[in-house]
Short mmCIF file of C-alpha atoms in Angstrom, two decimals:
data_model
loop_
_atom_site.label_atom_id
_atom_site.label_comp_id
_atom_site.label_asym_id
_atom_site.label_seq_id
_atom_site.Cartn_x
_atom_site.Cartn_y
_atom_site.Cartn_z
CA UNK A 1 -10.01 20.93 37.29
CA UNK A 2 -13.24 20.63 35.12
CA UNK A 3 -15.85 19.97 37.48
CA UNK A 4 -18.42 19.19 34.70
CA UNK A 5 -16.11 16.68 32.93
CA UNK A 6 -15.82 14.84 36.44
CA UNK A 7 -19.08 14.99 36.95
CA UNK A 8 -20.33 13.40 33.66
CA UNK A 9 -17.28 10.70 34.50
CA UNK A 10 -19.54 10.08 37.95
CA UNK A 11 -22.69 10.15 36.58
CA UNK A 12 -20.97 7.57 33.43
CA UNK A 13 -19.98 5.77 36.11
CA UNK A 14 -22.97 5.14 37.93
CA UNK A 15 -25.19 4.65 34.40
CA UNK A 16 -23.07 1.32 34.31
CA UNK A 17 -24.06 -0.15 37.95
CA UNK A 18 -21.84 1.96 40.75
CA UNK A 19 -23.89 3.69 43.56
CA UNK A 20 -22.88 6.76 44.48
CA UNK A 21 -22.34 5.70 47.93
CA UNK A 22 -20.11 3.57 46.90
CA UNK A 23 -18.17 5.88 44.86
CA UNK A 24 -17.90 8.66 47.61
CA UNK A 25 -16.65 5.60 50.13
CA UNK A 26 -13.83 5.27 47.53
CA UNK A 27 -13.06 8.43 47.64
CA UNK A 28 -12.66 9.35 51.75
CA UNK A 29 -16.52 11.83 51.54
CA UNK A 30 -19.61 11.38 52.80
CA UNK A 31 -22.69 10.07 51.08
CA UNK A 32 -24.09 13.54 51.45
CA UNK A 33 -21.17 15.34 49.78
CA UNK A 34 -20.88 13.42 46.80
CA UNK A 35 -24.81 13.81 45.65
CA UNK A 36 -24.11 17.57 46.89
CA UNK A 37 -21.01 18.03 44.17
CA UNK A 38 -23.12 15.66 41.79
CA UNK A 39 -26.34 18.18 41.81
CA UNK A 40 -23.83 21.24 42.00
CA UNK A 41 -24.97 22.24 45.05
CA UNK A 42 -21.77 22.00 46.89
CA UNK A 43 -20.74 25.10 47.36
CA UNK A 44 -17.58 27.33 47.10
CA UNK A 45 -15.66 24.91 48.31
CA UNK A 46 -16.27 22.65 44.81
CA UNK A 47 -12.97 22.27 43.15
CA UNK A 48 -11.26 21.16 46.34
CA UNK A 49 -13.84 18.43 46.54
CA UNK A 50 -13.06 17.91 43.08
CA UNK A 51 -9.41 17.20 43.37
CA UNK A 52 -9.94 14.25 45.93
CA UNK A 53 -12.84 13.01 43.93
CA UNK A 54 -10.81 12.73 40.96
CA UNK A 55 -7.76 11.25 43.03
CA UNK A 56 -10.09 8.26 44.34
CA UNK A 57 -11.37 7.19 41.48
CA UNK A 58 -8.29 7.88 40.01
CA UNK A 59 -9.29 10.44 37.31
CA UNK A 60 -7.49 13.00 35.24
CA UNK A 61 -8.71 15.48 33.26
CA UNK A 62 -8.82 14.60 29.25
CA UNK A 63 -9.31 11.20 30.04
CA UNK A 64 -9.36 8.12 27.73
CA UNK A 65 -12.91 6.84 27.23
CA UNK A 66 -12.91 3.27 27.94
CA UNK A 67 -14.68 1.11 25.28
CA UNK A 68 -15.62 -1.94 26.88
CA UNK A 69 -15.65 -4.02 24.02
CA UNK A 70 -12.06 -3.51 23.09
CA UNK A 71 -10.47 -7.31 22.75
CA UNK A 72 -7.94 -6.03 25.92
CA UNK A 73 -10.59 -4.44 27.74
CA UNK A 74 -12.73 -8.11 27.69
CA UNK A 75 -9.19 -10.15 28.34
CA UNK A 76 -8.70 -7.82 31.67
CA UNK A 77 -12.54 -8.20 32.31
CA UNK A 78 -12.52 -12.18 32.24
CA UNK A 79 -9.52 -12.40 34.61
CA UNK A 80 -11.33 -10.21 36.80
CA UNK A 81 -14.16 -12.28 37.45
CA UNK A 82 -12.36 -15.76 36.98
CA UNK A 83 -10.36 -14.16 40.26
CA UNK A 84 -12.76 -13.09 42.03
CA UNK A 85 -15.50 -15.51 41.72
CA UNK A 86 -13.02 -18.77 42.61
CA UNK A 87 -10.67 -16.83 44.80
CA UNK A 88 -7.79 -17.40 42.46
CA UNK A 89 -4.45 -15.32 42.45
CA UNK A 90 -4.38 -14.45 38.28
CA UNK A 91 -1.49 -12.13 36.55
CA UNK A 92 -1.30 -10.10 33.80
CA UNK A 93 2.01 -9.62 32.39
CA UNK A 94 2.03 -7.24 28.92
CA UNK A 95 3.63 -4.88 27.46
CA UNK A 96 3.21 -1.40 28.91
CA UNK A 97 0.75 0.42 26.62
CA UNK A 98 -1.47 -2.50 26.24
CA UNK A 99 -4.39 -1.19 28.36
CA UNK A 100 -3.94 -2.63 31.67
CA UNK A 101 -4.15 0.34 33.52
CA UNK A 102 -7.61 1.75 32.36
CA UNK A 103 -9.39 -1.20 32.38
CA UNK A 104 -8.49 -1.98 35.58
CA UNK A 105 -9.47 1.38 37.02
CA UNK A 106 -12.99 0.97 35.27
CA UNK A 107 -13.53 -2.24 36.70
CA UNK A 108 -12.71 -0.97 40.06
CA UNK A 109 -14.75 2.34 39.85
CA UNK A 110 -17.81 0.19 38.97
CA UNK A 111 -17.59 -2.78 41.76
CA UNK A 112 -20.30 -2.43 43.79
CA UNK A 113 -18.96 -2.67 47.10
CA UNK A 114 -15.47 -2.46 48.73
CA UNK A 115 -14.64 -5.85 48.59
CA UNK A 116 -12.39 -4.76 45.39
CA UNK A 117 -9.41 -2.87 46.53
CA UNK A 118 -7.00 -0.92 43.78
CA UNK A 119 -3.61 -0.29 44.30
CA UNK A 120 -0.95 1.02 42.04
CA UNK A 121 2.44 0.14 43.23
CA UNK A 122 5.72 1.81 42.96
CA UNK A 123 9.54 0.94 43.67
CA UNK A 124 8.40 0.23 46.71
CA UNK A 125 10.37 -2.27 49.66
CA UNK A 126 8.07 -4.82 51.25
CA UNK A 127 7.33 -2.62 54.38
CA UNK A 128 6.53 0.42 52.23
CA UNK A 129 4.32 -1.30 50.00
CA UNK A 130 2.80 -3.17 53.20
CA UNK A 131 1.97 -0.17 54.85
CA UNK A 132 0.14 1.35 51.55
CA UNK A 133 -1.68 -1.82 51.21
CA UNK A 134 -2.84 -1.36 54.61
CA UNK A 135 -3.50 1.94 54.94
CA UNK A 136 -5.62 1.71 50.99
CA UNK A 137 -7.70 -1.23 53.17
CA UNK A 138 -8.66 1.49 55.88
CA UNK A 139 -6.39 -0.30 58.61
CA UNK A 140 -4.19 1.69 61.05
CA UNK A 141 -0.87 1.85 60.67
CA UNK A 142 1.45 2.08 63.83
CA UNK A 143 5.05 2.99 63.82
CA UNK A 144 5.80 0.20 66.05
CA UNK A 145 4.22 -2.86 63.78
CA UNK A 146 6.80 -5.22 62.13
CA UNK A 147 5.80 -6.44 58.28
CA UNK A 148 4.67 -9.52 60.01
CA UNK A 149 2.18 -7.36 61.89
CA UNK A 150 1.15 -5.55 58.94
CA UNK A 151 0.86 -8.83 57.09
CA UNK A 152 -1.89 -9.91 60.15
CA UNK A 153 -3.49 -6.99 59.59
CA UNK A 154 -4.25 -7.22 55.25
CA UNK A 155 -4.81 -10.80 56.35
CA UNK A 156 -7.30 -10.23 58.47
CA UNK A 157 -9.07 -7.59 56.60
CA UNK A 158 -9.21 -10.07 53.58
CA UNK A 159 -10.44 -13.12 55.38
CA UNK A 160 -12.86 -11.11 57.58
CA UNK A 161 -14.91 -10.20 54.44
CA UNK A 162 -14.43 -13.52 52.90
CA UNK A 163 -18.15 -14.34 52.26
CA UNK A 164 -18.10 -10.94 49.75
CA UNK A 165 -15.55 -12.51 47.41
CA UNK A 166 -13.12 -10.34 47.82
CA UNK A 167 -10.13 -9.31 45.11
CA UNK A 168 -6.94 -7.31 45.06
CA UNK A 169 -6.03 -5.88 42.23
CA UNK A 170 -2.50 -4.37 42.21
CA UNK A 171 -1.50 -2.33 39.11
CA UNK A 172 2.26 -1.83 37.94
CA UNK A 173 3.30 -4.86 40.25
CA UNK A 174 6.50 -5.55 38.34
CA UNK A 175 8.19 -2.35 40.23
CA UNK A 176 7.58 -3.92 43.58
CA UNK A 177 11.52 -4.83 44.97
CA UNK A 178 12.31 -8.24 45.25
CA UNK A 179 11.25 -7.77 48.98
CA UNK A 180 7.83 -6.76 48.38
CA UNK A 181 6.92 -9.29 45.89
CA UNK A 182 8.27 -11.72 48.39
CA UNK A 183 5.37 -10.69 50.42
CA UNK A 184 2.67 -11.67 48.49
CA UNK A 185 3.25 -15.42 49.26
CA UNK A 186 2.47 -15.27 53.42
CA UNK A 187 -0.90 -12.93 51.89
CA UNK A 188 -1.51 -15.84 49.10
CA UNK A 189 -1.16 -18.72 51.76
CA UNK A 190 -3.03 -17.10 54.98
CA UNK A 191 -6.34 -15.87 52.40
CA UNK A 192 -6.10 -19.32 50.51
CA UNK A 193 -10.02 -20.04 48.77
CA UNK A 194 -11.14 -16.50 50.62
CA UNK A 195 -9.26 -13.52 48.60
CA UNK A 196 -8.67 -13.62 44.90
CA UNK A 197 -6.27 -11.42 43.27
CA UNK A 198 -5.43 -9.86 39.78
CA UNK A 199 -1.88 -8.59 39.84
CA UNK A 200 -0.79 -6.52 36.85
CA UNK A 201 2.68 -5.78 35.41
CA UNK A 202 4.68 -4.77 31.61
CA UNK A 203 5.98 -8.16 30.36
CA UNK A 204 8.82 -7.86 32.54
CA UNK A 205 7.18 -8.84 35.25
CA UNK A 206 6.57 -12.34 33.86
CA UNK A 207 10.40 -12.00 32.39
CA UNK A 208 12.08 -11.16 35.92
CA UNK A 209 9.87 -14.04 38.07
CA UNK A 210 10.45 -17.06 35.42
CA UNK A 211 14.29 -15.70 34.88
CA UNK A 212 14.85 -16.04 38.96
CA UNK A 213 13.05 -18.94 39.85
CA UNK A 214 15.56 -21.57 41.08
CA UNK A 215 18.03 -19.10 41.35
CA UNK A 216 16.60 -16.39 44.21
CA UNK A 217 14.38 -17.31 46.96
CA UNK A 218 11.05 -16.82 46.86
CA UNK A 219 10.48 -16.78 43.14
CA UNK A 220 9.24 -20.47 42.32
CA UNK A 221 6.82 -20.28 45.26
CA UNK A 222 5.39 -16.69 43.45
CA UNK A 223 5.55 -18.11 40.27
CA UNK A 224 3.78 -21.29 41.43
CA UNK A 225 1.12 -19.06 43.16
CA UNK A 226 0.10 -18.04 39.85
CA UNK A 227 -0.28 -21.08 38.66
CA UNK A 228 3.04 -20.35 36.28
CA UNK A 229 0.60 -18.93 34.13
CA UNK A 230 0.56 -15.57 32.72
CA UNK A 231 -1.95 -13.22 30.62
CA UNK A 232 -0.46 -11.02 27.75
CA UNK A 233 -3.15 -8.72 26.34
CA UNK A 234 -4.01 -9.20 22.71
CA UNK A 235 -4.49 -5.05 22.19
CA UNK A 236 -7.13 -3.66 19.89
CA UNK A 237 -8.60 -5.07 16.35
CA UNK A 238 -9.45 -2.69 13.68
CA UNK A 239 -12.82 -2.57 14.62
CA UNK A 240 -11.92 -1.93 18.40
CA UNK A 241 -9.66 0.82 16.98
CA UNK A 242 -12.47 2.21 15.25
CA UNK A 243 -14.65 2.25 18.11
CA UNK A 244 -11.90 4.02 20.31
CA UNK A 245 -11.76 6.80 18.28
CA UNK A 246 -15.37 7.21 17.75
CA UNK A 247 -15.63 7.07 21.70
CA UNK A 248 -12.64 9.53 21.82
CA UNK A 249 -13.79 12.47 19.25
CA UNK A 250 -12.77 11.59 16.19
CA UNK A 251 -16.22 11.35 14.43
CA UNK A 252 -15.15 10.47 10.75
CA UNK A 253 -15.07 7.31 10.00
CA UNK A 254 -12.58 7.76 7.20
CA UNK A 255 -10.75 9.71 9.99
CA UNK A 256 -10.26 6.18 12.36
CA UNK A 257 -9.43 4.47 9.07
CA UNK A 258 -6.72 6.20 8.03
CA UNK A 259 -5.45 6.05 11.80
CA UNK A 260 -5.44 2.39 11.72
CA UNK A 261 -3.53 2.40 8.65
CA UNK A 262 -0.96 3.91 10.49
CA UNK A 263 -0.77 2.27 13.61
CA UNK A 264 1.67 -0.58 14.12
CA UNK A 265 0.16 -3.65 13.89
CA UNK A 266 1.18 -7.55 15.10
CA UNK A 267 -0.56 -10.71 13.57
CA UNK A 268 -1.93 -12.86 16.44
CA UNK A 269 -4.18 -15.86 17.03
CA UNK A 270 -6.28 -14.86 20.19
CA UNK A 271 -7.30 -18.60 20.11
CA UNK A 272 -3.87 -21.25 20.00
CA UNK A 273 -4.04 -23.77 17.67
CA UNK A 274 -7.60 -22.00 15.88
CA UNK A 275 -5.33 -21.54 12.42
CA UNK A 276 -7.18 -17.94 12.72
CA UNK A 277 -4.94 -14.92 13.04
CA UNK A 278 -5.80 -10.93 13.13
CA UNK A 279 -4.03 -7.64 12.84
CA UNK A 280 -4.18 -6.33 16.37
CA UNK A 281 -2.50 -3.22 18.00
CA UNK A 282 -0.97 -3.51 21.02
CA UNK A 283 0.39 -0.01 21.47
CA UNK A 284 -2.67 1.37 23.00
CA UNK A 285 -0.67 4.60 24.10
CA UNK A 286 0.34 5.34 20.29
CA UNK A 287 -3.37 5.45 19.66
CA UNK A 288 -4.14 7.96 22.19
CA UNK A 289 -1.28 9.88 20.78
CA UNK A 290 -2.77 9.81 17.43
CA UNK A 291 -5.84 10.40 18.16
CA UNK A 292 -4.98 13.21 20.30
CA UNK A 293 -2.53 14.61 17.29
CA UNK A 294 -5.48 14.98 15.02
CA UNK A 295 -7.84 16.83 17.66
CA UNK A 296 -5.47 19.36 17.79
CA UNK A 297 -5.46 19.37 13.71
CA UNK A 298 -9.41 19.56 13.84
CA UNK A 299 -8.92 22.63 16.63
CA UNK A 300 -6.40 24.61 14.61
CA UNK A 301 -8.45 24.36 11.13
CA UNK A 302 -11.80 25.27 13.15
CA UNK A 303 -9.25 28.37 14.58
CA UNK A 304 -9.80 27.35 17.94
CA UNK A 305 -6.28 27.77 19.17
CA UNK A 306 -5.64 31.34 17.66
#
């Protein structure tokens, strides 16, 4: 682990509006600890701190710099607020690559209190991902609670903090099982106009609800609960493109050109019915590939990897 890279992620992190407090809540260590590992006066003990730091705020080492002006990064950051400041369930259903993921975690690393949970879900059933859900909220978990017990208790940790504005944001929601998703509705109806939530998926998320509804239980009243509405990301404009690699290493302008010129691009009217369209990326992973590829070209002609 590289300490000093995490460290300058924290400190990033807290330049934009997080307290460190809140950050070390986030990650399961005292207040004390986490200005302790932020002065370097931790101790020998550092890199084991380290590895749980990085694992709550969901960190890894060579990590993409998020540009927050990147046309994605804004569409993730709108539905964010519109969901948590009227309480509204909102989804986001694009194609994997699009830059969901990162923006979400950003968002969540700089919310200023823990009224913003993050949760990345899995092919999980409905009492797996109810117990994860609970246990990421702090609540205790016994063997002998039911999923409508563990449903009371998310409810109630919701509605208690109601007056905070509270918002769920789960991440990769389209590999919930049909059980799990199923869930969400009792959560949706119980936290009505006191939770808001941002649920994330690839496009088949929107693809698998719409394709089921009238034909498996459960689906119209999830679809309805998102008001049959769905966001796809627009992805990344040449000048977003340029910024990302500026933000990323890749210094030379000329450099980020001939990237974009590369990169597979989609013509698409962010506003319908405007009559104006732009070349936009939406492959935000091919990018980081690229971008990636020719850091390692800069290394080799420096001779840094002899």
């Amino acid at each position: 682990m590289d300490t000093q890279s995490l460290k300058a992620y924290i400190e990033k992190l807290v330049k934009r509006g997080s307290s460190g407090a809140e950050l070390a809540r986030k990650c399961g260590i005292s207040d004390t600890a986490m200005s302790q590992f932020r002065s370097g006066k931790y101790g020998a003990k550092e890199n084991a701190i380290a590895e749980k730091i990085a694992s709550g705020l969901n960190y890894y080492e060579n990590a993409w710099n998020v540009v927050e002006s990147v046309t994605s990064y804004q569409q993730i950051r709108t539905a964010f607020i519109a969901a948590r400041k009227n309480s509204r369930w909102i989804c986001v259903s694009s194609r994997s690559g699009s830059g969901k993921t990162q923006s979400l975690i950003d968002l969540y690393n700089i919310s200023s209190d823990n009224s913003v949970v993050y949760l990345k879900c899995r092919k999980w059933t409905a009492r797996k991902f109810l117990t994860r859900l609970a246990v990421c909220l702090g609540e205790e978990v016994t063997r002998h609670m039911d999923n409508d017990d563990l449903i009371d208790v998310i409810v109630s940790h919701f509605n208690r903090m109601a007056d905070k504005k509270p918002l769920l944001i789960l991440d990769d929601a389209g590999k919930l099982t049909h059980s799990a998703l199923c869930t969400l509705i009792p959560i949706y109806d119980d936290t009505l106009h006191r939770m808001g939530a941002l649920v994330a998926g690839t496009e088949t998320l929107e693809r698998n609800i719409k394709r089921y509804v009238g034909r498996i239980e459960g689906y119209d009243e999830l679809d309805g609960r998102f008001s049959r509405n769905y966001i796809s990301l627009l992805g990344a404009t040449k000048k977003d493109v340029l910024a990302i690699c500026a933000a990323n290493g890749i210094s030379s302008r000329e450099t980020g050109q001939y990237i974009w010129g590369k990169l597979d691009k989609r013509r698409k009217e962010p506003v319908e019915g405007s009559g104006k369209s732009y070349d936009f990326v939406d492959d935000l992973r091919e990018l980081s590939g690229m971008i990636e590829a020719e850091l390692i070209r800069e290394q080799i002609e420096r001779g840094e990897l002899a």
